[in-house]
Amino acid sequence: MTPIPLDPAQLLAPDFSLTRLSRAALAVLGREWLMHGHLQDRIGMPLAHAGRPREEMEAIAIDEWMAASPVYSRRTQRALGFEGTTVETIFKNIQLDIGAPHQFLDFRFTLHDDHHGEFQLAHCGALMDVEPMGEDYTRGMCHTIEDPTFDATAVATNPRAQVRPILRPPRVPADRHPHCHWTVTIDESFPAVVPHPNVALVERSLAARCVVDDPGAGHEPGGWDDYSGPLDPDFQLEDLSQRAQVIALQEIAVQSHLLLRGFCLAVSERVGVDATIERVAKMAGGRGSVTAARLRRAFSVGEGAAGLGAILTMHPFFWPRTYVQPSIEVDGERVRIGLQASSPIFAEDDDFTWLASMPGVADRAITAIARGFDRRARAEPVSTRPGGRGAEGDRVGPAGGP
């Protein structure tokens, strides 16, 4: 794909908002943010598995998704106007879930009626990742983890919904398509799915309760103002209006924050808070860097400090602005990034954010983002507010260096 050209000066303007981007650019950015959320487990699960049995890693993944998915699913439904109790609502929800990033997982939906439907994965990038690890890991993802977590996503719509497999891996023959095939059925005779106990803990977080910015009318015409119309099996972010895209992207960013919270709750119950925060630091660095590199490939923003500042502006770690509030300024060949102490992310009553209070977490994450843009870059703290969390300090990220 040819990178979309963007003007760094526009991105770095003090009054920048996502509405400054075209619908085409917002759709690409949204897909990158979906992938950013999905990447959490590519880093988090190996960290959870290190020195511990595979079965415990699988249990952590189940607890993580069951805690977060119902919370952010209901948020997304409200934000884009498709709340309901039917299979159609469940399918729309999946189409806007970080667990199903567009063009990495290729979902095909068939809606029969309000209570019955099917979906297939014509291609599953997650399966491509796990198959080389062997049948035990494939069954762990496609059986052990997906059975309860698909139902946990559906329960956000209807507690008597069941997602059940027709066909799934391990694949026989090895090149079989589709990769999997599932039914979704709602029946009042089904036992109601019981919410995971950590759902309540996720719900009370400031991230779960933050209200994203309503951008008002967009300046570019076209697209749907919400997703209240019929299910489009081929839905893509380009279908939305500029206003709806901006709202959807902010909700996608919230999904990532909430999924990380689900991960932290699951891990801390097993290894304690300190060991969990150590994993958060590694996850923030790895995911921050990969996403920055992907954004640089997706968008043409130029070289040097201005280009790095543009990537920082677009990075989902710093969205929505109603939850985490950065200031990003280019100063010659350096970028100064400050994180406002008033940001709600600093007011959470625990350390289960990527800006955790463990000293050095944000430093490492911002360094990783800078190096994702330019491997020669580095970041260094230049100040820390007295009495504040270590992550609140301003930082300087040179665009190049030894």
PDB file of C-alpha atoms in Angstrom, residues 171-400:
ATOM      1  CA  ARG A 171      -6.645 -27.948  10.173  1.00  0.00           C
ATOM      2  CA  VAL A 172      -6.880 -31.236   8.316  1.00  0.00           C
ATOM      3  CA  PRO A 173      -5.691 -31.001   5.594  1.00  0.00           C
ATOM      4  CA  ALA A 174      -3.141 -28.363   6.572  1.00  0.00           C
ATOM      5  CA  ASP A 175      -4.246 -25.920   3.842  1.00  0.00           C
ATOM      6  CA  ARG A 176      -7.970 -26.180   4.612  1.00  0.00           C
ATOM      7  CA  HIS A 177     -10.145 -23.095   4.134  1.00  0.00           C
ATOM      8  CA  PRO A 178     -12.022 -21.509   5.752  1.00  0.00           C
ATOM      9  CA  HIS A 179      -9.832 -21.510   8.816  1.00  0.00           C
ATOM     10  CA  CYS A 180     -12.881 -21.822  11.084  1.00  0.00           C
ATOM     11  CA  HIS A 181     -16.680 -21.672  10.969  1.00  0.00           C
ATOM     12  CA  TRP A 182     -19.040 -20.816  13.853  1.00  0.00           C
ATOM     13  CA  THR A 183     -22.755 -20.471  14.569  1.00  0.00           C
ATOM     14  CA  VAL A 184     -24.296 -17.798  16.759  1.00  0.00           C
ATOM     15  CA  THR A 185     -27.656 -18.632  18.343  1.00  0.00           C
ATOM     16  CA  ILE A 186     -29.854 -16.782  20.808  1.00  0.00           C
ATOM     17  CA  ASP A 187     -32.400 -18.881  22.659  1.00  0.00           C
ATOM     18  CA  GLU A 188     -34.248 -18.049  25.875  1.00  0.00           C
ATOM     19  CA  SER A 189     -33.846 -21.677  26.949  1.00  0.00           C
ATOM     20  CA  PHE A 190     -30.054 -21.293  27.063  1.00  0.00           C
ATOM     21  CA  PRO A 191     -28.551 -20.655  30.490  1.00  0.00           C
ATOM     22  CA  ALA A 192     -27.512 -17.025  30.867  1.00  0.00           C
ATOM     23  CA  VAL A 193     -23.768 -16.421  30.604  1.00  0.00           C
ATOM     24  CA  VAL A 194     -22.454 -15.281  33.971  1.00  0.00           C
ATOM     25  CA  PRO A 195     -20.156 -12.231  33.710  1.00  0.00           C
ATOM     26  CA  HIS A 196     -16.558 -12.753  34.766  1.00  0.00           C
ATOM     27  CA  PRO A 197     -15.958 -11.286  38.251  1.00  0.00           C
ATOM     28  CA  ASN A 198     -13.275  -8.954  36.864  1.00  0.00           C
ATOM     29  CA  VAL A 199     -15.827  -7.219  34.617  1.00  0.00           C
ATOM     30  CA  ALA A 200     -16.929  -5.146  37.603  1.00  0.00           C
ATOM     31  CA  LEU A 201     -13.309  -4.149  38.293  1.00  0.00           C
ATOM     32  CA  VAL A 202     -12.797  -3.033  34.700  1.00  0.00           C
ATOM     33  CA  GLU A 203     -16.105  -1.150  34.693  1.00  0.00           C
ATOM     34  CA  ARG A 204     -15.169   1.005  37.660  1.00  0.00           C
ATOM     35  CA  SER A 205     -11.957   2.265  36.054  1.00  0.00           C
ATOM     36  CA  LEU A 206     -11.738   5.813  34.750  1.00  0.00           C
ATOM     37  CA  ALA A 207     -10.870   4.410  31.334  1.00  0.00           C
ATOM     38  CA  ALA A 208     -14.177   2.558  31.195  1.00  0.00           C
ATOM     39  CA  ARG A 209     -16.055   5.699  32.219  1.00  0.00           C
ATOM     40  CA  CYS A 210     -14.275   8.268  30.083  1.00  0.00           C
ATOM     41  CA  VAL A 211     -16.402  10.156  27.572  1.00  0.00           C
ATOM     42  CA  VAL A 212     -14.736  10.578  24.197  1.00  0.00           C
ATOM     43  CA  ASP A 213     -14.847  13.847  22.302  1.00  0.00           C
ATOM     44  CA  ASP A 214     -17.772  14.420  19.988  1.00  0.00           C
ATOM     45  CA  PRO A 215     -16.141  16.115  16.984  1.00  0.00           C
ATOM     46  CA  GLY A 216     -19.365  17.594  15.681  1.00  0.00           C
ATOM     47  CA  ALA A 217     -20.040  17.696  11.975  1.00  0.00           C
ATOM     48  CA  GLY A 218     -17.084  16.668   9.864  1.00  0.00           C
ATOM     49  CA  HIS A 219     -15.738  18.837   7.073  1.00  0.00           C
ATOM     50  CA  GLU A 220     -15.669  15.987   4.524  1.00  0.00           C
ATOM     51  CA  PRO A 221     -19.029  14.685   3.265  1.00  0.00           C
ATOM     52  CA  GLY A 222     -20.097  11.079   2.848  1.00  0.00           C
ATOM     53  CA  GLY A 223     -20.445   7.933   4.894  1.00  0.00           C
ATOM     54  CA  TRP A 224     -22.744   6.751   7.655  1.00  0.00           C
ATOM     55  CA  ASP A 225     -23.132   8.892  10.768  1.00  0.00           C
ATOM     56  CA  ASP A 226     -23.535   5.703  12.821  1.00  0.00           C
ATOM     57  CA  TYR A 227     -24.005   1.965  12.309  1.00  0.00           C
ATOM     58  CA  SER A 228     -27.721   1.830  13.106  1.00  0.00           C
ATOM     59  CA  GLY A 229     -28.569   0.593   9.615  1.00  0.00           C
ATOM     60  CA  PRO A 230     -28.506  -3.016   8.434  1.00  0.00           C
ATOM     61  CA  LEU A 231     -25.450  -5.193   8.936  1.00  0.00           C
ATOM     62  CA  ASP A 232     -22.971  -4.869   6.087  1.00  0.00           C
ATOM     63  CA  PRO A 233     -21.028  -8.157   5.896  1.00  0.00           C
ATOM     64  CA  ASP A 234     -18.262  -6.267   4.076  1.00  0.00           C
ATOM     65  CA  PHE A 235     -18.120  -3.364   6.536  1.00  0.00           C
ATOM     66  CA  GLN A 236     -14.950  -1.303   6.558  1.00  0.00           C
ATOM     67  CA  LEU A 237     -14.063   1.920   8.308  1.00  0.00           C
ATOM     68  CA  GLU A 238     -14.333   3.807   5.016  1.00  0.00           C
ATOM     69  CA  ASP A 239     -18.114   3.276   5.237  1.00  0.00           C
ATOM     70  CA  LEU A 240     -18.402   5.664   8.190  1.00  0.00           C
ATOM     71  CA  SER A 241     -18.697   9.428   8.019  1.00  0.00           C
ATOM     72  CA  GLN A 242     -15.787  11.499   9.221  1.00  0.00           C
ATOM     73  CA  ARG A 243     -17.562  12.204  12.519  1.00  0.00           C
ATOM     74  CA  ALA A 244     -18.353   8.522  13.062  1.00  0.00           C
ATOM     75  CA  GLN A 245     -14.777   7.539  12.197  1.00  0.00           C
ATOM     76  CA  VAL A 246     -13.389   9.929  14.802  1.00  0.00           C
ATOM     77  CA  ILE A 247     -15.720   8.514  17.451  1.00  0.00           C
ATOM     78  CA  ALA A 248     -14.901   4.934  16.435  1.00  0.00           C
ATOM     79  CA  LEU A 249     -11.152   5.549  16.617  1.00  0.00           C
ATOM     80  CA  GLN A 250     -11.401   6.996  20.105  1.00  0.00           C
ATOM     81  CA  GLU A 251     -13.384   3.961  21.213  1.00  0.00           C
ATOM     82  CA  ILE A 252     -10.791   1.657  19.644  1.00  0.00           C
ATOM     83  CA  ALA A 253      -8.136   3.410  21.729  1.00  0.00           C
ATOM     84  CA  VAL A 254     -10.252   2.874  24.851  1.00  0.00           C
ATOM     85  CA  GLN A 255     -10.519  -0.819  23.966  1.00  0.00           C
ATOM     86  CA  SER A 256      -6.733  -1.110  24.169  1.00  0.00           C
ATOM     87  CA  HIS A 257      -6.613   0.578  27.567  1.00  0.00           C
ATOM     88  CA  LEU A 258      -9.332  -1.731  28.901  1.00  0.00           C
ATOM     89  CA  LEU A 259      -7.797  -4.893  27.490  1.00  0.00           C
ATOM     90  CA  LEU A 260      -4.505  -4.021  29.181  1.00  0.00           C
ATOM     91  CA  ARG A 261      -6.430  -3.588  32.421  1.00  0.00           C
ATOM     92  CA  GLY A 262      -7.974  -7.034  31.938  1.00  0.00           C
ATOM     93  CA  PHE A 263      -4.501  -8.484  31.381  1.00  0.00           C
ATOM     94  CA  CYS A 264      -3.099  -6.814  34.496  1.00  0.00           C
ATOM     95  CA  LEU A 265      -5.951  -8.042  36.677  1.00  0.00           C
ATOM     96  CA  ALA A 266      -5.498 -11.602  35.426  1.00  0.00           C
ATOM     97  CA  VAL A 267      -1.718 -11.622  35.849  1.00  0.00           C
ATOM     98  CA  SER A 268      -1.645  -9.851  39.218  1.00  0.00           C
ATOM     99  CA  GLU A 269      -3.964 -12.468  40.698  1.00  0.00           C
ATOM    100  CA  ARG A 270      -1.293 -15.055  39.933  1.00  0.00           C
ATOM    101  CA  VAL A 271       2.073 -13.332  40.372  1.00  0.00           C
ATOM    102  CA  GLY A 272       1.337 -10.088  42.228  1.00  0.00           C
ATOM    103  CA  VAL A 273       1.278  -6.422  41.232  1.00  0.00           C
ATOM    104  CA  ASP A 274       5.032  -5.773  41.064  1.00  0.00           C
ATOM    105  CA  ALA A 275       5.690  -8.670  38.690  1.00  0.00           C
ATOM    106  CA  THR A 276       2.692  -7.581  36.614  1.00  0.00           C
ATOM    107  CA  ILE A 277       4.028  -4.032  36.221  1.00  0.00           C
ATOM    108  CA  GLU A 278       7.376  -5.415  35.081  1.00  0.00           C
ATOM    109  CA  ARG A 279       5.502  -7.143  32.268  1.00  0.00           C
ATOM    110  CA  VAL A 280       3.621  -3.925  31.480  1.00  0.00           C
ATOM    111  CA  ALA A 281       6.919  -2.124  30.950  1.00  0.00           C
ATOM    112  CA  LYS A 282       8.055  -4.742  28.443  1.00  0.00           C
ATOM    113  CA  MET A 283       4.673  -4.789  26.714  1.00  0.00           C
ATOM    114  CA  ALA A 284       4.555  -1.003  26.421  1.00  0.00           C
ATOM    115  CA  GLY A 285       7.999  -0.944  24.861  1.00  0.00           C
ATOM    116  CA  GLY A 286       7.359  -3.743  22.407  1.00  0.00           C
ATOM    117  CA  ARG A 287       3.894  -2.690  21.328  1.00  0.00           C
ATOM    118  CA  GLY A 288       4.794   0.995  21.246  1.00  0.00           C
ATOM    119  CA  SER A 289       7.705   0.362  18.906  1.00  0.00           C
ATOM    120  CA  VAL A 290       5.872  -1.995  16.538  1.00  0.00           C
ATOM    121  CA  THR A 291       2.920   0.365  16.221  1.00  0.00           C
ATOM    122  CA  ALA A 292       5.198   3.343  15.554  1.00  0.00           C
ATOM    123  CA  ALA A 293       6.967   1.418  12.790  1.00  0.00           C
ATOM    124  CA  ARG A 294       3.640   0.399  11.268  1.00  0.00           C
ATOM    125  CA  LEU A 295       2.379   3.989  11.374  1.00  0.00           C
ATOM    126  CA  ARG A 296       5.508   5.187   9.615  1.00  0.00           C
ATOM    127  CA  ARG A 297       4.916   2.673   6.820  1.00  0.00           C
ATOM    128  CA  ALA A 298       1.237   3.607   6.548  1.00  0.00           C
ATOM    129  CA  PHE A 299       1.753   7.381   6.472  1.00  0.00           C
ATOM    130  CA  SER A 300       4.349   9.567   4.788  1.00  0.00           C
ATOM    131  CA  VAL A 301       5.303  12.211   7.357  1.00  0.00           C
ATOM    132  CA  GLY A 302       8.906  12.889   6.423  1.00  0.00           C
ATOM    133  CA  GLU A 303      12.107  12.471   8.368  1.00  0.00           C
ATOM    134  CA  GLY A 304      13.558  14.086  11.467  1.00  0.00           C
ATOM    135  CA  ALA A 305      11.958  15.616  14.495  1.00  0.00           C
ATOM    136  CA  ALA A 306       8.791  16.743  12.702  1.00  0.00           C
ATOM    137  CA  GLY A 307       8.160  13.230  11.414  1.00  0.00           C
ATOM    138  CA  LEU A 308       8.706  11.728  14.863  1.00  0.00           C
ATOM    139  CA  GLY A 309       6.374  14.295  16.389  1.00  0.00           C
ATOM    140  CA  ALA A 310       3.704  13.385  13.841  1.00  0.00           C
ATOM    141  CA  ILE A 311       3.981   9.682  14.718  1.00  0.00           C
ATOM    142  CA  LEU A 312       3.739  10.462  18.432  1.00  0.00           C
ATOM    143  CA  THR A 313       0.617  12.519  17.724  1.00  0.00           C
ATOM    144  CA  MET A 314      -1.029   9.585  15.941  1.00  0.00           C
ATOM    145  CA  HIS A 315       0.091   6.878  18.369  1.00  0.00           C
ATOM    146  CA  PRO A 316      -2.886   5.228  20.139  1.00  0.00           C
ATOM    147  CA  PHE A 317      -1.051   5.230  23.488  1.00  0.00           C
ATOM    148  CA  PHE A 318      -1.951   8.943  23.667  1.00  0.00           C
ATOM    149  CA  TRP A 319      -5.659   8.603  22.807  1.00  0.00           C
ATOM    150  CA  PRO A 320      -8.385   9.383  23.553  1.00  0.00           C
ATOM    151  CA  ARG A 321      -7.390  12.849  24.646  1.00  0.00           C
ATOM    152  CA  THR A 322     -10.128  12.770  27.290  1.00  0.00           C
ATOM    153  CA  TYR A 323      -8.116  10.031  29.059  1.00  0.00           C
ATOM    154  CA  VAL A 324      -4.462  10.766  28.325  1.00  0.00           C
ATOM    155  CA  GLN A 325      -3.392  14.314  27.453  1.00  0.00           C
ATOM    156  CA  PRO A 326       0.033  14.824  25.879  1.00  0.00           C
ATOM    157  CA  SER A 327       1.669  17.967  24.627  1.00  0.00           C
ATOM    158  CA  ILE A 328       4.026  17.370  21.710  1.00  0.00           C
ATOM    159  CA  GLU A 329       6.336  20.095  20.432  1.00  0.00           C
ATOM    160  CA  VAL A 330       9.212  20.112  17.961  1.00  0.00           C
ATOM    161  CA  ASP A 331      12.247  22.031  19.172  1.00  0.00           C
ATOM    162  CA  GLY A 332      14.880  22.064  16.458  1.00  0.00           C
ATOM    163  CA  GLU A 333      16.066  18.487  16.031  1.00  0.00           C
ATOM    164  CA  ARG A 334      14.321  17.309  19.167  1.00  0.00           C
ATOM    165  CA  VAL A 335      10.756  16.495  20.164  1.00  0.00           C
ATOM    166  CA  ARG A 336       9.497  17.432  23.590  1.00  0.00           C
ATOM    167  CA  ILE A 337       6.582  15.371  24.861  1.00  0.00           C
ATOM    168  CA  GLY A 338       4.845  16.205  28.105  1.00  0.00           C
ATOM    169  CA  LEU A 339       2.035  14.302  29.788  1.00  0.00           C
ATOM    170  CA  GLN A 340      -0.369  16.487  31.706  1.00  0.00           C
ATOM    171  CA  ALA A 341      -0.747  15.601  35.364  1.00  0.00           C
ATOM    172  CA  SER A 342      -4.494  16.223  35.047  1.00  0.00           C
ATOM    173  CA  SER A 343      -4.857  13.291  32.639  1.00  0.00           C
ATOM    174  CA  PRO A 344      -7.363  10.776  34.059  1.00  0.00           C
ATOM    175  CA  ILE A 345      -4.916   7.982  33.254  1.00  0.00           C
ATOM    176  CA  PHE A 346      -2.861   9.234  36.222  1.00  0.00           C
ATOM    177  CA  ALA A 347      -5.876   9.228  38.537  1.00  0.00           C
ATOM    178  CA  GLU A 348      -6.649   5.507  38.290  1.00  0.00           C
ATOM    179  CA  ASP A 349      -6.539   3.888  41.720  1.00  0.00           C
ATOM    180  CA  ASP A 350      -4.074   1.234  40.593  1.00  0.00           C
ATOM    181  CA  ASP A 351      -1.054   0.861  38.311  1.00  0.00           C
ATOM    182  CA  PHE A 352      -2.811  -1.054  35.537  1.00  0.00           C
ATOM    183  CA  THR A 353      -2.113   1.362  32.694  1.00  0.00           C
ATOM    184  CA  TRP A 354       0.769   1.607  30.236  1.00  0.00           C
ATOM    185  CA  LEU A 355       1.792   4.740  32.146  1.00  0.00           C
ATOM    186  CA  ALA A 356       2.170   2.740  35.352  1.00  0.00           C
ATOM    187  CA  SER A 357       3.947   4.410  38.256  1.00  0.00           C
ATOM    188  CA  MET A 358       6.880   2.031  38.179  1.00  0.00           C
ATOM    189  CA  PRO A 359       9.870   4.315  37.452  1.00  0.00           C
ATOM    190  CA  GLY A 360      11.060   4.160  33.886  1.00  0.00           C
ATOM    191  CA  VAL A 361       8.000   2.559  32.273  1.00  0.00           C
ATOM    192  CA  ALA A 362       7.050   5.636  30.258  1.00  0.00           C
ATOM    193  CA  ASP A 363      10.711   6.385  29.496  1.00  0.00           C
ATOM    194  CA  ARG A 364      11.137   2.940  27.998  1.00  0.00           C
ATOM    195  CA  ALA A 365       7.863   3.142  26.091  1.00  0.00           C
ATOM    196  CA  ILE A 366       8.611   6.554  24.588  1.00  0.00           C
ATOM    197  CA  THR A 367      12.133   5.455  23.684  1.00  0.00           C
ATOM    198  CA  ALA A 368      10.635   2.424  21.962  1.00  0.00           C
ATOM    199  CA  ILE A 369       8.182   4.573  20.005  1.00  0.00           C
ATOM    200  CA  ALA A 370      11.008   6.866  18.916  1.00  0.00           C
ATOM    201  CA  ARG A 371      13.136   3.939  17.786  1.00  0.00           C
ATOM    202  CA  GLY A 372      10.179   2.440  15.954  1.00  0.00           C
ATOM    203  CA  PHE A 373      10.266   5.621  13.889  1.00  0.00           C
ATOM    204  CA  ASP A 374      14.068   5.826  13.632  1.00  0.00           C
ATOM    205  CA  ARG A 375      16.307   3.147  15.110  1.00  0.00           C
ATOM    206  CA  ARG A 376      18.925   5.810  15.916  1.00  0.00           C
ATOM    207  CA  ALA A 377      16.564   7.757  18.139  1.00  0.00           C
ATOM    208  CA  ARG A 378      16.647   7.869  21.897  1.00  0.00           C
ATOM    209  CA  ALA A 379      14.555   9.495  24.606  1.00  0.00           C
ATOM    210  CA  GLU A 380      15.542  10.971  27.928  1.00  0.00           C
ATOM    211  CA  PRO A 381      13.580  12.434  30.826  1.00  0.00           C
ATOM    212  CA  VAL A 382      14.171  16.130  31.377  1.00  0.00           C
ATOM    213  CA  SER A 383      11.890  16.766  34.338  1.00  0.00           C
ATOM    214  CA  THR A 384       9.526  15.031  36.712  1.00  0.00           C
ATOM    215  CA  ARG A 385       6.828  16.849  38.623  1.00  0.00           C
ATOM    216  CA  PRO A 386       7.439  16.751  42.376  1.00  0.00           C
ATOM    217  CA  GLY A 387       5.211  14.242  44.128  1.00  0.00           C
ATOM    218  CA  GLY A 388       3.836  13.015  40.829  1.00  0.00           C
ATOM    219  CA  ARG A 389       4.078   9.654  39.198  1.00  0.00           C
ATOM    220  CA  GLY A 390       7.281   9.046  37.315  1.00  0.00           C
ATOM    221  CA  ALA A 391       5.427   8.888  34.028  1.00  0.00           C
ATOM    222  CA  GLU A 392       4.390  12.527  34.213  1.00  0.00           C
ATOM    223  CA  GLY A 393       7.755  14.025  33.353  1.00  0.00           C
ATOM    224  CA  ASP A 394       8.491  15.813  30.104  1.00  0.00           C
ATOM    225  CA  ARG A 395      10.706  13.888  27.726  1.00  0.00           C
ATOM    226  CA  VAL A 396      12.975  14.734  24.836  1.00  0.00           C
ATOM    227  CA  GLY A 397      13.103  12.402  21.840  1.00  0.00           C
ATOM    228  CA  PRO A 398      15.869  13.249  19.377  1.00  0.00           C
ATOM    229  CA  ALA A 399      15.035  12.316  15.821  1.00  0.00           C
ATOM    230  CA  GLY A 400      18.451  10.837  15.337  1.00  0.00           C
TER     231      GLY A 400
END
